[in-house]
Amino acid sequence: MTRQKIEIKKIDNITARQVTFSKRRRGLFKKAQELSTLCDAQLALIVFSSTGKLYEYSSSSMQQVIKRHSLQSDHYPEKSRQPSFDELQKKRHALLTREIAEKTMEIRHLKGEKLENLSLEELKRLEKMIETGLERVIETKDNKFIHEIDSLKRKGVLLSEENKHLQQQMAGTSGVVPIIDVEILEQGESCESITAISNPEDLDSSDTTLKLGLPFPESS
């Protein structure tokens, strides 16, 4: 038969409450003694019953343990209690504000501002930092230039190959090839007709150019 779990709440029956208190008190003192023996710890327990009766246990001297506790609390008053949420937020806000102010001043120093209050050693460190940063900037810039030049060279090669390919296509294509008298067009004269060669096999020696010019005036 399994033991039934006892609900943790105040026992209404006075007699049952006193019996439970007596049993639990003896068990608590026994556990405290075991903890002190196993871990070499100093323990002090003070228990008041509901009737006001005092029960206590101490691994050594009760007065010595209480005195030690008082001294510990006096030396570390902040550790005797946990800081509240508002206190933690205020500390965090103050820390972030200080960090922002420090970083802002560092940026101003790098820009050459507010240098009057810096010592000679601080100015030397700042100079070294700026020189190192400048070397890295120049190196990165040179690498960017080399990368851009290589990219443009590759594009030039691709365009050259594409141009050769287009020229080969044009050279191997048969079709209408118009022949235009450039001198007449440059003089601004209008064209009457453009005779194109539609088939190169039908070319005749007497008809190899375009006939351009103004129309002949009609005879009256």
mmCIF file of C-alpha atoms in Angstrom:
data_model
loop_
_atom_site.group_PDB
_atom_site.id
_atom_site.type_symbol
_atom_site.label_atom_id
_atom_site.label_comp_id
_atom_site.label_asym_id
_atom_site.label_seq_id
_atom_site.Cartn_x
_atom_site.Cartn_y
_atom_site.Cartn_z
ATOM 1 C CA MET A 1 0.000 0.000 0.000
ATOM 2 C CA THR A 2 1.476 3.313 -1.095
ATOM 3 C CA ARG A 3 1.655 6.263 1.234
ATOM 4 C CA GLN A 4 -0.807 9.005 0.511
ATOM 5 C CA LYS A 5 0.736 12.372 -0.266
ATOM 6 C CA ILE A 6 -0.054 14.923 2.443
ATOM 7 C CA GLU A 7 -1.351 18.276 1.277
ATOM 8 C CA ILE A 8 0.833 21.085 2.549
ATOM 9 C CA LYS A 9 -1.528 23.381 4.426
ATOM 10 C CA LYS A 10 -2.295 24.339 8.011
ATOM 11 C CA ILE A 11 -3.612 21.451 10.088
ATOM 12 C CA ASP A 12 -6.890 22.510 11.671
ATOM 13 C CA ASN A 13 -6.976 19.808 14.331
ATOM 14 C CA ILE A 14 -4.899 21.036 17.300
ATOM 15 C CA THR A 15 -3.889 17.588 18.506
ATOM 16 C CA ALA A 16 -2.843 16.419 15.033
ATOM 17 C CA ARG A 17 -0.985 19.695 14.558
ATOM 18 C CA GLN A 18 1.039 19.215 17.756
ATOM 19 C CA VAL A 19 1.887 15.616 16.864
ATOM 20 C CA THR A 20 3.005 16.612 13.372
ATOM 21 C CA PHE A 21 5.091 19.489 14.773
ATOM 22 C CA SER A 22 6.864 17.179 17.188
ATOM 23 C CA LYS A 23 7.685 14.614 14.492
ATOM 24 C CA ARG A 24 8.770 17.158 11.896
ATOM 25 C CA ARG A 25 10.891 19.069 14.431
ATOM 26 C CA ARG A 26 12.852 15.989 15.402
ATOM 27 C CA GLY A 27 13.321 15.115 11.719
ATOM 28 C CA LEU A 28 14.474 18.663 10.934
ATOM 29 C CA PHE A 29 17.031 18.670 13.756
ATOM 30 C CA LYS A 30 18.269 15.250 12.650
ATOM 31 C CA LYS A 31 18.803 16.456 9.073
ATOM 32 C CA ALA A 32 20.625 19.540 10.381
ATOM 33 C CA GLN A 33 22.936 17.366 12.451
ATOM 34 C CA GLU A 34 23.669 15.126 9.463
ATOM 35 C CA LEU A 35 24.417 18.124 7.259
ATOM 36 C CA SER A 36 26.782 19.574 9.858
ATOM 37 C CA THR A 37 28.633 16.280 10.284
ATOM 38 C CA LEU A 38 28.888 15.383 6.584
ATOM 39 C CA CYS A 39 29.826 18.836 5.275
ATOM 40 C CA ASP A 40 31.591 20.321 8.328
ATOM 41 C CA ALA A 41 29.107 23.216 8.311
ATOM 42 C CA GLN A 42 28.019 25.413 11.193
ATOM 43 C CA LEU A 43 24.266 25.350 11.694
ATOM 44 C CA ALA A 44 21.865 26.996 14.072
ATOM 45 C CA LEU A 45 18.122 26.372 14.124
ATOM 46 C CA ILE A 46 15.584 28.303 16.176
ATOM 47 C CA VAL A 47 11.974 27.099 16.194
ATOM 48 C CA PHE A 48 8.986 28.469 18.062
ATOM 49 C CA SER A 49 5.904 26.310 18.330
ATOM 50 C CA SER A 50 2.379 27.646 17.986
ATOM 51 C CA THR A 51 2.210 27.786 21.774
ATOM 52 C CA GLY A 52 5.338 29.936 21.961
ATOM 53 C CA LYS A 53 7.716 27.241 23.183
ATOM 54 C CA LEU A 54 11.317 27.575 22.009
ATOM 55 C CA TYR A 55 13.289 24.746 20.396
ATOM 56 C CA GLU A 56 16.820 25.221 19.123
ATOM 57 C CA TYR A 57 19.722 23.281 17.661
ATOM 58 C CA SER A 58 23.289 24.374 16.991
ATOM 59 C CA SER A 59 26.225 22.446 15.626
ATOM 60 C CA SER A 60 28.535 24.405 17.950
ATOM 61 C CA SER A 61 27.628 27.371 20.138
ATOM 62 C CA MET A 62 24.379 29.128 19.359
ATOM 63 C CA GLN A 63 25.801 32.472 20.478
ATOM 64 C CA GLN A 64 28.878 32.067 18.279
ATOM 65 C CA VAL A 65 26.780 31.263 15.218
ATOM 66 C CA ILE A 66 24.473 34.242 15.851
ATOM 67 C CA LYS A 67 27.461 36.550 16.391
ATOM 68 C CA ARG A 68 29.076 35.340 13.198
ATOM 69 C CA HIS A 69 25.851 35.979 11.288
ATOM 70 C CA SER A 70 25.672 39.535 12.678
ATOM 71 C CA LEU A 71 29.264 40.277 11.682
ATOM 72 C CA GLN A 72 28.682 38.894 8.201
ATOM 73 C CA SER A 73 25.607 41.094 7.707
ATOM 74 C CA ASP A 74 27.487 44.202 8.912
ATOM 75 C CA HIS A 75 30.408 43.642 6.533
ATOM 76 C CA TYR A 76 28.221 42.843 3.492
ATOM 77 C CA PRO A 77 24.963 44.757 3.887
ATOM 78 C CA GLU A 78 24.198 44.608 0.158
ATOM 79 C CA LYS A 79 24.413 40.799 0.123
ATOM 80 C CA SER A 80 21.916 40.449 2.936
ATOM 81 C CA ARG A 81 19.094 41.208 0.515
ATOM 82 C CA GLN A 82 18.374 40.792 -3.165
ATOM 83 C CA PRO A 83 18.230 44.000 -5.240
ATOM 84 C CA SER A 84 14.843 44.878 -6.638
ATOM 85 C CA PHE A 85 14.002 44.965 -10.354
ATOM 86 C CA ASP A 86 14.056 48.784 -10.411
ATOM 87 C CA GLU A 87 17.498 48.844 -8.821
ATOM 88 C CA LEU A 88 18.821 46.392 -11.389
ATOM 89 C CA GLN A 89 17.369 48.466 -14.223
ATOM 90 C CA LYS A 90 18.932 51.645 -12.832
ATOM 91 C CA LYS A 91 22.343 49.982 -12.559
ATOM 92 C CA ARG A 92 22.068 48.645 -16.088
ATOM 93 C CA HIS A 93 20.991 52.043 -17.409
ATOM 94 C CA ALA A 94 23.909 53.761 -15.663
ATOM 95 C CA LEU A 95 26.341 51.183 -17.081
ATOM 96 C CA LEU A 96 25.051 51.586 -20.643
ATOM 97 C CA THR A 97 25.107 55.382 -20.340
ATOM 98 C CA ARG A 98 28.736 55.297 -19.229
ATOM 99 C CA GLU A 99 29.693 52.953 -22.074
ATOM 100 C CA ILE A 100 27.967 55.193 -24.639
ATOM 101 C CA ALA A 101 29.797 58.246 -23.291
ATOM 102 C CA GLU A 102 33.152 56.436 -23.486
ATOM 103 C CA LYS A 103 32.563 55.212 -27.049
ATOM 104 C CA THR A 104 31.417 58.673 -28.121
ATOM 105 C CA MET A 105 34.582 60.227 -26.724
ATOM 106 C CA GLU A 106 36.721 57.582 -28.484
ATOM 107 C CA ILE A 107 35.071 58.481 -31.801
ATOM 108 C CA ARG A 108 35.740 62.171 -31.197
ATOM 109 C CA HIS A 109 39.377 61.395 -30.418
ATOM 110 C CA LEU A 110 39.700 59.447 -33.681
ATOM 111 C CA LYS A 111 38.286 62.497 -35.492
ATOM 112 C CA GLY A 112 40.907 64.708 -33.827
ATOM 113 C CA GLU A 113 38.571 66.376 -31.347
ATOM 114 C CA LYS A 114 38.873 66.855 -27.574
ATOM 115 C CA LEU A 115 42.557 65.907 -27.479
ATOM 116 C CA GLU A 116 43.612 68.513 -24.907
ATOM 117 C CA ASN A 117 42.942 66.344 -21.863
ATOM 118 C CA LEU A 118 44.832 63.311 -23.199
ATOM 119 C CA SER A 119 48.246 62.465 -21.830
ATOM 120 C CA LEU A 120 51.298 61.892 -23.999
ATOM 121 C CA GLU A 121 50.981 58.118 -23.701
ATOM 122 C CA GLU A 122 47.302 58.267 -24.648
ATOM 123 C CA LEU A 123 48.132 60.413 -27.672
ATOM 124 C CA LYS A 124 50.793 57.910 -28.757
ATOM 125 C CA ARG A 125 48.335 55.026 -28.465
ATOM 126 C CA LEU A 126 45.767 57.024 -30.421
ATOM 127 C CA GLU A 127 48.314 57.786 -33.142
ATOM 128 C CA LYS A 128 49.271 54.115 -33.401
ATOM 129 C CA MET A 129 45.607 53.133 -33.601
ATOM 130 C CA ILE A 130 44.947 55.627 -36.408
ATOM 131 C CA GLU A 131 48.039 54.499 -38.356
ATOM 132 C CA THR A 132 47.022 50.867 -38.091
ATOM 133 C CA GLY A 133 43.482 51.667 -39.185
ATOM 134 C CA LEU A 134 44.733 53.755 -42.110
ATOM 135 C CA GLU A 135 46.985 50.915 -43.296
ATOM 136 C CA ARG A 136 44.026 48.541 -43.240
ATOM 137 C CA VAL A 137 41.870 51.025 -45.160
ATOM 138 C CA ILE A 138 44.541 51.462 -47.852
ATOM 139 C CA GLU A 139 45.055 47.714 -48.137
ATOM 140 C CA THR A 140 41.315 47.112 -48.466
ATOM 141 C CA LYS A 141 41.019 49.896 -51.062
ATOM 142 C CA ASP A 142 43.873 48.437 -53.141
ATOM 143 C CA ASN A 143 42.253 45.019 -53.049
ATOM 144 C CA LYS A 144 39.003 46.575 -54.240
ATOM 145 C CA PHE A 145 40.827 48.259 -57.144
ATOM 146 C CA ILE A 146 42.499 44.997 -58.170
ATOM 147 C CA HIS A 147 39.185 43.197 -58.024
ATOM 148 C CA GLU A 148 37.485 45.857 -60.176
ATOM 149 C CA ILE A 149 40.321 45.774 -62.735
ATOM 150 C CA ASP A 150 40.148 41.998 -62.997
ATOM 151 C CA SER A 151 36.387 42.187 -63.383
ATOM 152 C CA LEU A 152 36.685 44.755 -66.195
ATOM 153 C CA LYS A 153 39.332 42.620 -67.946
ATOM 154 C CA ARG A 154 37.052 39.598 -67.842
ATOM 155 C CA LYS A 155 34.179 41.665 -69.217
ATOM 156 C CA GLY A 156 36.458 42.961 -72.013
ATOM 157 C CA VAL A 157 37.426 39.427 -72.990
ATOM 158 C CA LEU A 158 33.787 38.349 -73.060
ATOM 159 C CA LEU A 159 32.795 41.361 -75.187
ATOM 160 C CA SER A 160 35.682 40.703 -77.579
ATOM 161 C CA GLU A 161 34.656 37.083 -77.998
ATOM 162 C CA GLU A 162 31.036 38.087 -78.501
ATOM 163 C CA ASN A 163 32.100 40.674 -81.112
ATOM 164 C CA LYS A 164 34.104 38.046 -83.017
ATOM 165 C CA HIS A 165 31.154 35.696 -82.912
ATOM 166 C CA LEU A 166 28.833 38.376 -84.319
ATOM 167 C CA GLN A 167 31.319 39.183 -87.094
ATOM 168 C CA GLN A 168 31.477 35.515 -88.045
ATOM 169 C CA GLN A 169 27.683 35.358 -88.147
ATOM 170 C CA MET A 170 27.503 38.462 -90.364
ATOM 171 C CA ALA A 171 30.210 37.107 -92.692
ATOM 172 C CA GLY A 172 28.359 33.821 -93.142
ATOM 173 C CA THR A 173 24.945 35.395 -93.702
ATOM 174 C CA SER A 174 23.661 35.819 -97.324
ATOM 175 C CA GLY A 175 20.915 38.258 -98.123
ATOM 176 C CA VAL A 176 20.193 41.763 -99.309
ATOM 177 C CA VAL A 177 23.272 43.982 -99.248
ATOM 178 C CA PRO A 178 22.392 47.588 -100.202
ATOM 179 C CA ILE A 179 25.124 49.705 -101.800
ATOM 180 C CA ILE A 180 24.653 53.428 -101.152
ATOM 181 C CA ASP A 181 26.547 56.330 -102.723
ATOM 182 C CA VAL A 182 27.759 58.071 -99.539
ATOM 183 C CA GLU A 183 28.877 61.269 -101.351
ATOM 184 C CA ILE A 184 25.378 61.959 -102.657
ATOM 185 C CA LEU A 185 23.828 61.415 -99.228
ATOM 186 C CA GLU A 186 26.342 63.759 -97.616
ATOM 187 C CA GLN A 187 25.393 66.504 -100.082
ATOM 188 C CA GLY A 188 21.794 66.352 -98.817
ATOM 189 C CA GLU A 189 20.172 65.366 -102.100
ATOM 190 C CA SER A 190 16.989 63.284 -101.994
ATOM 191 C CA CYS A 191 16.828 59.718 -103.233
ATOM 192 C CA GLU A 192 14.641 58.758 -106.143
ATOM 193 C CA SER A 193 15.088 55.072 -105.913
ATOM 194 C CA ILE A 194 17.245 52.469 -104.279
ATOM 195 C CA THR A 195 17.899 49.363 -106.290
ATOM 196 C CA ALA A 196 18.953 46.517 -104.071
ATOM 197 C CA ILE A 197 20.574 43.308 -105.017
ATOM 198 C CA SER A 198 18.328 40.538 -103.875
ATOM 199 C CA ASN A 199 20.347 37.673 -105.349
ATOM 200 C CA PRO A 200 24.121 37.967 -105.887
ATOM 201 C CA GLU A 201 24.009 35.427 -108.763
ATOM 202 C CA ASP A 202 21.851 37.831 -110.853
ATOM 203 C CA LEU A 203 24.403 40.649 -110.663
ATOM 204 C CA ASP A 204 25.175 42.353 -113.981
ATOM 205 C CA SER A 205 28.229 44.500 -114.662
ATOM 206 C CA SER A 206 26.041 47.348 -115.874
ATOM 207 C CA ASP A 207 23.806 47.393 -112.799
ATOM 208 C CA THR A 208 25.992 47.148 -109.696
ATOM 209 C CA THR A 209 25.213 50.499 -108.052
ATOM 210 C CA LEU A 210 22.174 52.298 -106.750
ATOM 211 C CA LYS A 211 20.612 54.996 -108.820
ATOM 212 C CA LEU A 212 20.375 58.120 -106.668
ATOM 213 C CA GLY A 213 19.512 61.700 -107.509
ATOM 214 C CA LEU A 214 16.725 64.099 -108.316
ATOM 215 C CA PRO A 215 14.083 63.036 -110.870
ATOM 216 C CA PHE A 216 14.491 64.394 -114.422
ATOM 217 C CA PRO A 217 12.140 67.294 -115.194
ATOM 218 C CA GLU A 218 9.268 66.406 -117.392
ATOM 219 C CA SER A 219 9.384 67.932 -120.883
ATOM 220 C CA SER A 220 6.713 70.472 -121.532
#
